[in-house]
Amino acid sequence: MALLPSAGRAQAAWLDRPICVIVPFPPAGGTDVIGHEIAARLGAATGWNLVVDNCPGAGGNIGLDAVAKAAADDHMIGLGQTANLAINPALYPRMPFDPPRDFALVTTLALSPARRRSRRSGSSRCLPQLMTLEGHMEEHPAAATSATTPTRLPYLGTKGTR
C-alpha cells in the first residue's frame, strides 16, 4: 500500500471524510471478504476511516465504473481482479472504463490459485494422470463418453439480442 498517503497529523485536511473501498461484487464472496479485512487492518494501522461499499453487477463493471468516474482525491479505492480488468474488456464490446488508462495498481492484495478437482474414484487423481487422459482423449475422441447428448445451437451473434 505504499502509494497511499501515509497517516499523520499533517494530513488531517486530507482525511475530511471516510475512504470508500469499492468491492465490485456481492457480499460474502472472496473479494468482499478481502475488502473488509484490508479495510479493517488498514484502518487499525493508520486510524483512517474506511467504508466498504459493495457495488455488484455486470461482472464487476458497475463498481469499477464508479471508481473510474470518482474524483481524483484518493477517497475511493477499488478492488479489481482479472475478471473485470482483463477478461471483461475482451467480452464486452463497450466498456464503461479503460483499465490501463483509468486505474493505477496500488498493490496486489491476494492471489487465487486455480485448482483442479476430481472424484476419488475417477481415473485421474494427479496431474500426470490427467495429462495422460487428456492426451488419450485428443487421439481417440470417440473414447469420450457423456451422460448427456450435446445439442448444437446456432450462433446468432448480436443479431436479435439488442
Short mmCIF file of N, CA, C and O in Angstrom, two decimals, residues 8-144:
data_model
loop_
_atom_site.label_atom_id
_atom_site.label_comp_id
_atom_site.label_asym_id
_atom_site.label_seq_id
_atom_site.Cartn_x
_atom_site.Cartn_y
_atom_site.Cartn_z
N GLY A 8 -0.79 10.59 9.38
CA GLY A 8 -0.08 11.58 10.18
C GLY A 8 -0.94 12.79 10.44
O GLY A 8 -1.96 13.00 9.79
N ARG A 9 -0.54 13.61 11.38
CA ARG A 9 -1.32 14.79 11.75
C ARG A 9 -1.35 15.81 10.62
O ARG A 9 -2.30 16.54 10.47
N ALA A 10 -0.32 15.89 9.84
CA ALA A 10 -0.26 16.88 8.77
C ALA A 10 -1.31 16.61 7.70
O ALA A 10 -1.64 17.49 6.92
N GLN A 11 -1.88 15.43 7.69
CA GLN A 11 -2.87 15.08 6.67
C GLN A 11 -4.29 15.14 7.18
O GLN A 11 -5.19 14.60 6.58
N ALA A 12 -4.53 15.82 8.27
CA ALA A 12 -5.87 15.90 8.81
C ALA A 12 -6.86 16.44 7.78
O ALA A 12 -7.99 15.99 7.70
N ALA A 13 -6.45 17.44 7.00
CA ALA A 13 -7.35 18.01 6.00
C ALA A 13 -7.68 17.00 4.90
O ALA A 13 -8.78 17.00 4.37
N TRP A 14 -6.72 16.15 4.58
CA TRP A 14 -6.97 15.12 3.56
C TRP A 14 -8.01 14.13 4.04
O TRP A 14 -8.83 13.65 3.27
N LEU A 15 -8.03 13.83 5.31
CA LEU A 15 -8.96 12.85 5.86
C LEU A 15 -10.23 13.52 6.37
O LEU A 15 -10.68 13.30 7.48
N ASP A 16 -10.80 14.38 5.54
CA ASP A 16 -12.00 15.09 5.95
C ASP A 16 -13.27 14.23 5.83
O ASP A 16 -14.32 14.61 6.29
N ARG A 17 -13.14 13.08 5.22
CA ARG A 17 -14.28 12.15 5.10
C ARG A 17 -13.73 10.73 4.94
O ARG A 17 -12.55 10.54 4.67
N PRO A 18 -14.58 9.72 5.10
CA PRO A 18 -14.10 8.34 5.01
C PRO A 18 -13.58 8.00 3.61
O PRO A 18 -13.96 8.61 2.62
N ILE A 19 -12.71 7.01 3.57
CA ILE A 19 -12.22 6.45 2.31
C ILE A 19 -13.15 5.31 1.94
O ILE A 19 -13.40 4.41 2.76
N CYS A 20 -13.68 5.36 0.76
CA CYS A 20 -14.62 4.34 0.30
C CYS A 20 -13.85 3.24 -0.43
O CYS A 20 -13.11 3.51 -1.37
N VAL A 21 -14.03 2.01 0.01
CA VAL A 21 -13.42 0.85 -0.63
C VAL A 21 -14.52 0.15 -1.43
O VAL A 21 -15.44 -0.43 -0.87
N ILE A 22 -14.44 0.26 -2.75
CA ILE A 22 -15.46 -0.33 -3.62
C ILE A 22 -15.12 -1.79 -3.89
O ILE A 22 -14.05 -2.11 -4.40
N VAL A 23 -16.05 -2.66 -3.55
CA VAL A 23 -15.95 -4.08 -3.87
C VAL A 23 -16.98 -4.32 -4.98
O VAL A 23 -18.18 -4.21 -4.74
N PRO A 24 -16.53 -4.60 -6.21
CA PRO A 24 -17.47 -4.69 -7.32
C PRO A 24 -18.20 -6.04 -7.44
O PRO A 24 -18.59 -6.44 -8.53
N PHE A 25 -18.38 -6.69 -6.31
CA PHE A 25 -19.06 -7.98 -6.29
C PHE A 25 -19.98 -8.05 -5.07
O PHE A 25 -19.83 -7.25 -4.14
N PRO A 26 -20.93 -8.99 -5.04
CA PRO A 26 -21.87 -9.08 -3.92
C PRO A 26 -21.18 -9.43 -2.60
O PRO A 26 -20.06 -9.96 -2.59
N PRO A 27 -21.86 -9.16 -1.49
CA PRO A 27 -21.32 -9.52 -0.18
C PRO A 27 -21.09 -11.02 -0.04
O PRO A 27 -21.74 -11.83 -0.70
N ALA A 28 -20.15 -11.37 0.80
CA ALA A 28 -19.84 -12.74 1.20
C ALA A 28 -18.97 -13.51 0.21
O ALA A 28 -18.65 -14.66 0.46
N GLY A 29 -18.58 -12.90 -0.88
CA GLY A 29 -17.66 -13.56 -1.81
C GLY A 29 -16.22 -13.30 -1.40
O GLY A 29 -15.94 -12.56 -0.45
N GLY A 30 -15.30 -13.89 -2.12
CA GLY A 30 -13.90 -13.75 -1.79
C GLY A 30 -13.40 -12.32 -1.83
O GLY A 30 -12.67 -11.87 -0.94
N THR A 31 -13.80 -11.55 -2.84
CA THR A 31 -13.36 -10.16 -2.95
C THR A 31 -13.93 -9.33 -1.81
O THR A 31 -13.25 -8.47 -1.25
N ASP A 32 -15.16 -9.61 -1.40
CA ASP A 32 -15.78 -8.91 -0.29
C ASP A 32 -15.05 -9.19 1.02
O ASP A 32 -14.77 -8.27 1.80
N VAL A 33 -14.73 -10.44 1.26
CA VAL A 33 -14.02 -10.82 2.49
C VAL A 33 -12.66 -10.11 2.54
O VAL A 33 -12.28 -9.54 3.57
N ILE A 34 -11.95 -10.12 1.43
CA ILE A 34 -10.64 -9.46 1.38
C ILE A 34 -10.81 -7.95 1.57
O ILE A 34 -10.04 -7.32 2.31
N GLY A 35 -11.81 -7.37 0.95
CA GLY A 35 -12.05 -5.93 1.09
C GLY A 35 -12.30 -5.52 2.53
O GLY A 35 -11.74 -4.54 3.02
N HIS A 36 -13.13 -6.29 3.23
CA HIS A 36 -13.40 -5.98 4.64
C HIS A 36 -12.16 -6.17 5.51
O HIS A 36 -11.90 -5.39 6.42
N GLU A 37 -11.41 -7.21 5.24
CA GLU A 37 -10.20 -7.48 6.03
C GLU A 37 -9.16 -6.38 5.83
O GLU A 37 -8.56 -5.88 6.79
N ILE A 38 -8.95 -5.99 4.58
CA ILE A 38 -7.98 -4.93 4.29
C ILE A 38 -8.43 -3.61 4.91
O ILE A 38 -7.63 -2.87 5.50
N ALA A 39 -9.72 -3.29 4.78
CA ALA A 39 -10.24 -2.05 5.36
C ALA A 39 -10.05 -2.04 6.88
O ALA A 39 -9.62 -1.02 7.45
N ALA A 40 -10.34 -3.15 7.53
CA ALA A 40 -10.19 -3.22 8.98
C ALA A 40 -8.72 -3.09 9.40
O ALA A 40 -8.39 -2.32 10.31
N ARG A 41 -7.84 -3.80 8.73
CA ARG A 41 -6.42 -3.75 9.10
C ARG A 41 -5.78 -2.40 8.77
O ARG A 41 -5.00 -1.87 9.54
N LEU A 42 -6.11 -1.85 7.61
CA LEU A 42 -5.55 -0.57 7.22
C LEU A 42 -6.07 0.54 8.15
O LEU A 42 -5.33 1.42 8.57
N GLY A 43 -7.36 0.46 8.48
CA GLY A 43 -7.93 1.42 9.42
C GLY A 43 -7.29 1.34 10.79
O GLY A 43 -6.99 2.36 11.41
N ALA A 44 -7.06 0.12 11.28
CA ALA A 44 -6.43 -0.06 12.59
C ALA A 44 -4.99 0.44 12.59
O ALA A 44 -4.52 1.03 13.56
N ALA A 45 -4.29 0.24 11.49
CA ALA A 45 -2.88 0.63 11.42
C ALA A 45 -2.69 2.14 11.24
O ALA A 45 -1.69 2.70 11.67
N THR A 46 -3.65 2.80 10.58
CA THR A 46 -3.47 4.20 10.24
C THR A 46 -4.40 5.15 10.97
O THR A 46 -4.15 6.35 11.00
N GLY A 47 -5.51 4.63 11.50
CA GLY A 47 -6.52 5.48 12.10
C GLY A 47 -7.49 6.04 11.08
O GLY A 47 -8.39 6.81 11.42
N TRP A 48 -7.35 5.67 9.82
CA TRP A 48 -8.26 6.14 8.77
C TRP A 48 -9.61 5.47 8.94
O TRP A 48 -9.72 4.34 9.43
N ASN A 49 -10.64 6.13 8.47
CA ASN A 49 -11.98 5.57 8.46
C ASN A 49 -12.25 5.05 7.05
O ASN A 49 -12.38 5.84 6.11
N LEU A 50 -12.28 3.75 6.91
CA LEU A 50 -12.53 3.12 5.60
C LEU A 50 -13.90 2.45 5.64
O LEU A 50 -14.22 1.72 6.58
N VAL A 51 -14.70 2.68 4.60
CA VAL A 51 -16.03 2.12 4.50
C VAL A 51 -16.08 1.24 3.25
O VAL A 51 -15.76 1.70 2.16
N VAL A 52 -16.47 -0.01 3.42
CA VAL A 52 -16.57 -0.94 2.29
C VAL A 52 -17.97 -0.81 1.68
O VAL A 52 -18.97 -0.86 2.38
N ASP A 53 -18.01 -0.63 0.37
CA ASP A 53 -19.27 -0.48 -0.36
C ASP A 53 -19.31 -1.52 -1.48
O ASP A 53 -18.49 -1.48 -2.39
N ASN A 54 -20.25 -2.45 -1.39
CA ASN A 54 -20.41 -3.45 -2.44
C ASN A 54 -21.25 -2.86 -3.57
O ASN A 54 -22.35 -2.37 -3.34
N CYS A 55 -20.70 -2.88 -4.78
CA CYS A 55 -21.39 -2.38 -5.97
C CYS A 55 -21.33 -3.46 -7.05
O CYS A 55 -20.57 -3.35 -8.01
N PRO A 56 -22.12 -4.54 -6.88
CA PRO A 56 -22.05 -5.64 -7.85
C PRO A 56 -22.79 -5.34 -9.14
O PRO A 56 -23.61 -4.42 -9.20
N GLY A 57 -22.49 -6.13 -10.14
CA GLY A 57 -23.22 -6.07 -11.39
C GLY A 57 -22.30 -6.02 -12.59
O GLY A 57 -21.20 -5.47 -12.53
N ALA A 58 -22.75 -6.64 -13.67
CA ALA A 58 -22.04 -6.64 -14.96
C ALA A 58 -20.62 -7.17 -14.82
O ALA A 58 -19.68 -6.63 -15.39
N GLY A 59 -20.44 -8.21 -14.04
CA GLY A 59 -19.12 -8.82 -13.89
C GLY A 59 -18.11 -7.91 -13.21
O GLY A 59 -16.92 -8.02 -13.44
N GLY A 60 -18.59 -7.02 -12.35
CA GLY A 60 -17.70 -6.10 -11.65
C GLY A 60 -17.58 -4.74 -12.32
O GLY A 60 -16.99 -3.81 -11.76
N ASN A 61 -18.16 -4.59 -13.51
CA ASN A 61 -18.01 -3.34 -14.25
C ASN A 61 -18.70 -2.16 -13.57
O ASN A 61 -18.22 -1.03 -13.65
N ILE A 62 -19.82 -2.39 -12.91
CA ILE A 62 -20.55 -1.28 -12.28
C ILE A 62 -19.72 -0.66 -11.16
O ILE A 62 -19.58 0.56 -11.08
N GLY A 63 -19.17 -1.49 -10.30
CA GLY A 63 -18.35 -0.97 -9.21
C GLY A 63 -17.10 -0.27 -9.70
O GLY A 63 -16.76 0.82 -9.22
N LEU A 64 -16.40 -0.87 -10.64
CA LEU A 64 -15.17 -0.24 -11.12
C LEU A 64 -15.45 1.00 -11.96
O LEU A 64 -14.64 1.91 -12.01
N ASP A 65 -16.62 1.06 -12.59
CA ASP A 65 -17.00 2.28 -13.29
C ASP A 65 -17.15 3.43 -12.30
O ASP A 65 -16.75 4.57 -12.59
N ALA A 66 -17.71 3.16 -11.12
CA ALA A 66 -17.83 4.19 -10.09
C ALA A 66 -16.44 4.68 -9.66
O ALA A 66 -16.24 5.88 -9.44
N VAL A 67 -15.49 3.76 -9.55
CA VAL A 67 -14.13 4.14 -9.17
C VAL A 67 -13.49 4.99 -10.28
O VAL A 67 -12.86 6.01 -10.02
N ALA A 68 -13.69 4.57 -11.52
CA ALA A 68 -13.10 5.30 -12.66
C ALA A 68 -13.63 6.72 -12.76
O ALA A 68 -12.90 7.63 -13.16
N LYS A 69 -14.89 6.92 -12.38
CA LYS A 69 -15.51 8.24 -12.52
C LYS A 69 -15.45 9.07 -11.23
O LYS A 69 -15.94 10.19 -11.19
N ALA A 70 -14.84 8.53 -10.19
CA ALA A 70 -14.75 9.24 -8.92
C ALA A 70 -13.76 10.40 -9.01
O ALA A 70 -12.87 10.41 -9.87
N ALA A 71 -13.92 11.35 -8.13
CA ALA A 71 -12.98 12.47 -8.06
C ALA A 71 -11.58 11.94 -7.75
O ALA A 71 -11.43 10.96 -7.02
N ALA A 72 -10.59 12.57 -8.31
CA ALA A 72 -9.20 12.13 -8.12
C ALA A 72 -8.64 12.70 -6.82
O ALA A 72 -7.63 13.41 -6.81
N ASP A 73 -9.31 12.37 -5.71
CA ASP A 73 -8.89 12.91 -4.41
C ASP A 73 -8.45 11.82 -3.44
O ASP A 73 -8.31 12.08 -2.25
N ASP A 74 -8.25 10.61 -3.93
CA ASP A 74 -7.79 9.47 -3.13
C ASP A 74 -8.76 9.08 -2.01
O ASP A 74 -8.35 8.47 -1.03
N HIS A 75 -10.03 9.39 -2.15
CA HIS A 75 -11.01 8.96 -1.16
C HIS A 75 -11.81 7.75 -1.64
O HIS A 75 -12.78 7.36 -1.01
N MET A 76 -11.41 7.16 -2.76
CA MET A 76 -12.08 5.96 -3.24
C MET A 76 -11.02 4.99 -3.76
O MET A 76 -10.13 5.37 -4.51
N ILE A 77 -11.14 3.75 -3.31
CA ILE A 77 -10.23 2.67 -3.72
C ILE A 77 -11.11 1.55 -4.28
O ILE A 77 -12.13 1.21 -3.69
N GLY A 78 -10.72 0.98 -5.39
CA GLY A 78 -11.46 -0.12 -5.97
C GLY A 78 -10.66 -1.41 -5.91
O GLY A 78 -9.45 -1.40 -6.05
N LEU A 79 -11.35 -2.50 -5.68
CA LEU A 79 -10.70 -3.81 -5.69
C LEU A 79 -10.99 -4.48 -7.03
O LEU A 79 -12.07 -4.98 -7.27
N GLY A 80 -10.02 -4.43 -7.91
CA GLY A 80 -10.16 -5.04 -9.22
C GLY A 80 -9.49 -6.39 -9.24
O GLY A 80 -8.69 -6.72 -8.38
N GLN A 81 -9.87 -7.19 -10.21
CA GLN A 81 -9.25 -8.51 -10.36
C GLN A 81 -9.23 -8.87 -11.84
O GLN A 81 -9.73 -8.12 -12.68
N THR A 82 -8.66 -10.00 -12.14
CA THR A 82 -8.51 -10.42 -13.53
C THR A 82 -9.84 -10.40 -14.27
O THR A 82 -9.91 -9.97 -15.42
N ALA A 83 -10.91 -10.82 -13.61
CA ALA A 83 -12.22 -10.89 -14.27
C ALA A 83 -12.65 -9.55 -14.82
O ALA A 83 -13.08 -9.45 -15.97
N ASN A 84 -12.57 -8.50 -14.04
CA ASN A 84 -13.10 -7.22 -14.52
C ASN A 84 -12.05 -6.29 -15.14
O ASN A 84 -12.40 -5.33 -15.77
N LEU A 85 -10.78 -6.61 -14.99
CA LEU A 85 -9.75 -5.76 -15.59
C LEU A 85 -9.16 -6.34 -16.87
O LEU A 85 -8.64 -5.60 -17.70
N ALA A 86 -9.20 -7.65 -17.03
CA ALA A 86 -8.59 -8.27 -18.21
C ALA A 86 -9.59 -9.05 -19.05
O ALA A 86 -9.57 -8.97 -20.27
N ILE A 87 -10.48 -9.78 -18.41
CA ILE A 87 -11.42 -10.62 -19.16
C ILE A 87 -12.59 -9.81 -19.70
O ILE A 87 -12.95 -9.93 -20.86
N ASN A 88 -13.19 -8.97 -18.85
CA ASN A 88 -14.36 -8.20 -19.29
C ASN A 88 -14.09 -7.34 -20.53
O ASN A 88 -14.94 -7.27 -21.42
N PRO A 89 -12.93 -6.67 -20.64
CA PRO A 89 -12.68 -5.90 -21.86
C PRO A 89 -12.70 -6.76 -23.13
O PRO A 89 -13.00 -6.26 -24.21
N ALA A 90 -12.40 -8.03 -22.99
CA ALA A 90 -12.45 -8.93 -24.14
C ALA A 90 -13.86 -9.44 -24.41
O ALA A 90 -14.17 -9.86 -25.52
N LEU A 91 -14.73 -9.40 -23.40
CA LEU A 91 -16.09 -9.92 -23.55
C LEU A 91 -17.11 -8.86 -23.96
O LEU A 91 -18.00 -9.14 -24.73
N TYR A 92 -16.99 -7.69 -23.37
CA TYR A 92 -17.97 -6.64 -23.61
C TYR A 92 -17.50 -5.71 -24.73
O TYR A 92 -16.39 -5.20 -24.68
N PRO A 93 -18.36 -5.47 -25.73
CA PRO A 93 -17.94 -4.61 -26.84
C PRO A 93 -17.72 -3.15 -26.42
O PRO A 93 -16.91 -2.46 -26.99
N ARG A 94 -18.47 -2.70 -25.42
CA ARG A 94 -18.31 -1.32 -24.94
C ARG A 94 -18.14 -1.36 -23.42
O ARG A 94 -19.07 -1.67 -22.70
N MET A 95 -16.96 -1.02 -22.98
CA MET A 95 -16.68 -0.97 -21.55
C MET A 95 -16.87 0.47 -21.06
O MET A 95 -16.54 1.41 -21.77
N PRO A 96 -17.37 0.64 -19.82
CA PRO A 96 -17.54 1.99 -19.30
C PRO A 96 -16.23 2.64 -18.84
O PRO A 96 -16.21 3.81 -18.48
N PHE A 97 -15.17 1.88 -18.85
CA PHE A 97 -13.86 2.40 -18.45
C PHE A 97 -12.78 1.66 -19.22
O PHE A 97 -13.03 0.63 -19.82
N ASP A 98 -11.58 2.22 -19.21
CA ASP A 98 -10.43 1.61 -19.86
C ASP A 98 -9.41 1.30 -18.76
O ASP A 98 -8.81 2.23 -18.20
N PRO A 99 -9.23 0.03 -18.38
CA PRO A 99 -8.36 -0.30 -17.25
C PRO A 99 -6.97 0.33 -17.28
O PRO A 99 -6.57 0.96 -16.29
N PRO A 100 -6.21 0.25 -18.37
CA PRO A 100 -4.87 0.85 -18.34
C PRO A 100 -4.89 2.38 -18.18
O PRO A 100 -4.02 2.96 -17.55
N ARG A 101 -5.91 3.02 -18.73
CA ARG A 101 -5.99 4.47 -18.67
C ARG A 101 -6.59 4.97 -17.34
O ARG A 101 -6.13 5.96 -16.77
N ASP A 102 -7.59 4.26 -16.82
CA ASP A 102 -8.36 4.77 -15.69
C ASP A 102 -7.89 4.30 -14.32
O ASP A 102 -8.34 4.85 -13.31
N PHE A 103 -7.02 3.29 -14.26
CA PHE A 103 -6.63 2.76 -12.96
C PHE A 103 -5.11 2.67 -12.84
O PHE A 103 -4.41 2.49 -13.82
N ALA A 104 -4.65 2.79 -11.60
CA ALA A 104 -3.24 2.59 -11.28
C ALA A 104 -3.16 1.51 -10.22
O ALA A 104 -3.89 1.54 -9.24
N LEU A 105 -2.29 0.55 -10.42
CA LEU A 105 -2.12 -0.52 -9.45
C LEU A 105 -1.46 0.04 -8.20
O LEU A 105 -0.40 0.66 -8.27
N VAL A 106 -2.08 -0.18 -7.06
CA VAL A 106 -1.51 0.24 -5.79
C VAL A 106 -0.75 -0.93 -5.18
O VAL A 106 0.40 -0.79 -4.79
N THR A 107 -1.38 -2.07 -5.14
CA THR A 107 -0.73 -3.26 -4.61
C THR A 107 -1.53 -4.50 -4.99
O THR A 107 -2.70 -4.39 -5.36
N THR A 108 -0.91 -5.65 -4.90
CA THR A 108 -1.61 -6.91 -5.06
C THR A 108 -2.01 -7.38 -3.67
O THR A 108 -1.15 -7.54 -2.80
N LEU A 109 -3.29 -7.59 -3.47
CA LEU A 109 -3.79 -7.99 -2.15
C LEU A 109 -3.84 -9.49 -1.97
O LEU A 109 -3.62 -9.99 -0.88
N ALA A 110 -4.16 -10.22 -3.03
CA ALA A 110 -4.32 -11.66 -2.89
C ALA A 110 -4.14 -12.32 -4.25
O ALA A 110 -4.36 -11.71 -5.28
N LEU A 111 -3.74 -13.56 -4.21
CA LEU A 111 -3.65 -14.40 -5.41
C LEU A 111 -4.54 -15.60 -5.18
O LEU A 111 -4.58 -16.15 -4.09
N SER A 112 -5.24 -16.00 -6.21
CA SER A 112 -6.15 -17.14 -6.08
C SER A 112 -5.65 -18.25 -6.99
O SER A 112 -5.69 -18.12 -8.22
N PRO A 113 -5.16 -19.34 -6.41
CA PRO A 113 -4.67 -20.43 -7.25
C PRO A 113 -5.82 -21.16 -7.94
O PRO A 113 -6.91 -21.29 -7.40
N ALA A 114 -5.56 -21.59 -9.15
CA ALA A 114 -6.53 -22.41 -9.87
C ALA A 114 -6.32 -23.85 -9.44
O ALA A 114 -5.20 -24.34 -9.39
N ARG A 115 -7.40 -24.49 -9.11
CA ARG A 115 -7.29 -25.87 -8.65
C ARG A 115 -8.17 -26.77 -9.49
O ARG A 115 -9.26 -26.39 -9.87
N ARG A 116 -7.69 -27.95 -9.70
CA ARG A 116 -8.44 -28.94 -10.45
C ARG A 116 -8.88 -30.01 -9.49
O ARG A 116 -8.10 -30.52 -8.69
N ARG A 117 -10.13 -30.33 -9.51
CA ARG A 117 -10.68 -31.34 -8.60
C ARG A 117 -11.18 -32.52 -9.41
O ARG A 117 -11.62 -32.38 -10.54
N SER A 118 -11.11 -33.70 -8.82
CA SER A 118 -11.69 -34.87 -9.46
C SER A 118 -12.23 -35.77 -8.36
O SER A 118 -11.88 -35.66 -7.20
N ARG A 119 -13.09 -36.67 -8.76
CA ARG A 119 -13.64 -37.63 -7.80
C ARG A 119 -12.56 -38.61 -7.40
O ARG A 119 -11.67 -38.94 -8.17
N ARG A 120 -12.63 -39.07 -6.17
CA ARG A 120 -11.64 -40.05 -5.71
C ARG A 120 -11.67 -41.31 -6.56
O ARG A 120 -10.66 -41.94 -6.77
N SER A 121 -12.85 -41.66 -7.06
CA SER A 121 -12.96 -42.87 -7.87
C SER A 121 -12.68 -42.60 -9.34
O SER A 121 -12.76 -43.51 -10.15
N GLY A 122 -12.34 -41.36 -9.69
CA GLY A 122 -12.08 -41.01 -11.08
C GLY A 122 -10.78 -41.61 -11.58
O GLY A 122 -9.95 -42.13 -10.82
N SER A 123 -10.58 -41.52 -12.89
CA SER A 123 -9.39 -42.13 -13.48
C SER A 123 -8.17 -41.21 -13.42
O SER A 123 -7.07 -41.67 -13.72
N SER A 124 -8.34 -39.95 -13.05
CA SER A 124 -7.19 -39.05 -12.96
C SER A 124 -7.15 -38.43 -11.57
O SER A 124 -7.94 -37.57 -11.25
N ARG A 125 -6.23 -38.90 -10.76
CA ARG A 125 -6.11 -38.41 -9.39
C ARG A 125 -4.93 -37.47 -9.20
O ARG A 125 -4.76 -36.90 -8.15
N CYS A 126 -4.08 -37.32 -10.22
CA CYS A 126 -2.95 -36.41 -10.13
C CYS A 126 -2.71 -35.82 -11.51
O CYS A 126 -3.24 -36.30 -12.51
N LEU A 127 -1.92 -34.76 -11.58
CA LEU A 127 -1.70 -34.05 -12.84
C LEU A 127 -1.14 -34.95 -13.96
O LEU A 127 -1.66 -34.90 -15.07
N PRO A 128 -0.14 -35.79 -13.70
CA PRO A 128 0.34 -36.65 -14.81
C PRO A 128 -0.75 -37.57 -15.35
O PRO A 128 -0.84 -37.78 -16.56
N GLN A 129 -1.60 -38.11 -14.47
CA GLN A 129 -2.70 -38.97 -14.95
C GLN A 129 -3.68 -38.15 -15.78
O GLN A 129 -4.17 -38.61 -16.80
N LEU A 130 -3.97 -36.93 -15.33
CA LEU A 130 -4.89 -36.08 -16.07
C LEU A 130 -4.33 -35.77 -17.46
O LEU A 130 -5.03 -35.85 -18.45
N MET A 131 -3.06 -35.43 -17.53
CA MET A 131 -2.45 -35.11 -18.81
C MET A 131 -2.46 -36.32 -19.74
O MET A 131 -2.70 -36.20 -20.94
N THR A 132 -2.22 -37.49 -19.20
CA THR A 132 -2.27 -38.71 -20.00
C THR A 132 -3.69 -38.95 -20.51
O THR A 132 -3.89 -39.27 -21.67
N LEU A 133 -4.68 -38.76 -19.64
CA LEU A 133 -6.07 -38.93 -20.03
C LEU A 133 -6.47 -37.94 -21.11
O LEU A 133 -7.09 -38.30 -22.10
N GLU A 134 -6.08 -36.65 -20.94
CA GLU A 134 -6.42 -35.65 -21.94
C GLU A 134 -5.75 -35.95 -23.28
O GLU A 134 -6.35 -35.79 -24.33
N GLY A 135 -4.51 -36.40 -23.25
CA GLY A 135 -3.82 -36.76 -24.49
C GLY A 135 -4.52 -37.92 -25.18
O GLY A 135 -4.68 -37.93 -26.40
N HIS A 136 -4.98 -38.90 -24.40
CA HIS A 136 -5.70 -40.04 -24.96
C HIS A 136 -7.01 -39.58 -25.59
O HIS A 136 -7.37 -40.05 -26.67
N MET A 137 -7.72 -38.65 -24.94
CA MET A 137 -8.99 -38.18 -25.47
C MET A 137 -8.79 -37.41 -26.78
O MET A 137 -9.63 -37.47 -27.66
N GLU A 138 -7.68 -36.68 -26.89
CA GLU A 138 -7.42 -35.96 -28.13
C GLU A 138 -7.13 -36.94 -29.27
O GLU A 138 -7.56 -36.72 -30.40
N GLU A 139 -6.42 -38.02 -28.96
CA GLU A 139 -6.08 -39.00 -30.00
C GLU A 139 -7.27 -39.89 -30.35
O GLU A 139 -7.39 -40.36 -31.47
N HIS A 140 -8.15 -40.13 -29.38
CA HIS A 140 -9.30 -41.03 -29.57
C HIS A 140 -10.57 -40.35 -29.07
O HIS A 140 -11.10 -40.70 -28.02
N PRO A 141 -11.09 -39.37 -29.81
CA PRO A 141 -12.25 -38.63 -29.33
C PRO A 141 -13.48 -39.50 -29.12
O PRO A 141 -14.32 -39.18 -28.29
N ALA A 142 -13.59 -40.61 -29.82
CA ALA A 142 -14.74 -41.49 -29.65
C ALA A 142 -14.74 -42.17 -28.28
O ALA A 142 -15.76 -42.64 -27.81
N ALA A 143 -13.58 -42.18 -27.62
CA ALA A 143 -13.50 -42.81 -26.31
C ALA A 143 -14.16 -41.96 -25.22
O ALA A 143 -14.47 -42.46 -24.15
N ALA A 144 -14.37 -40.69 -25.51
CA ALA A 144 -15.02 -39.82 -24.52
C ALA A 144 -16.50 -40.16 -24.46
O ALA A 144 -17.16 -40.27 -25.48
#
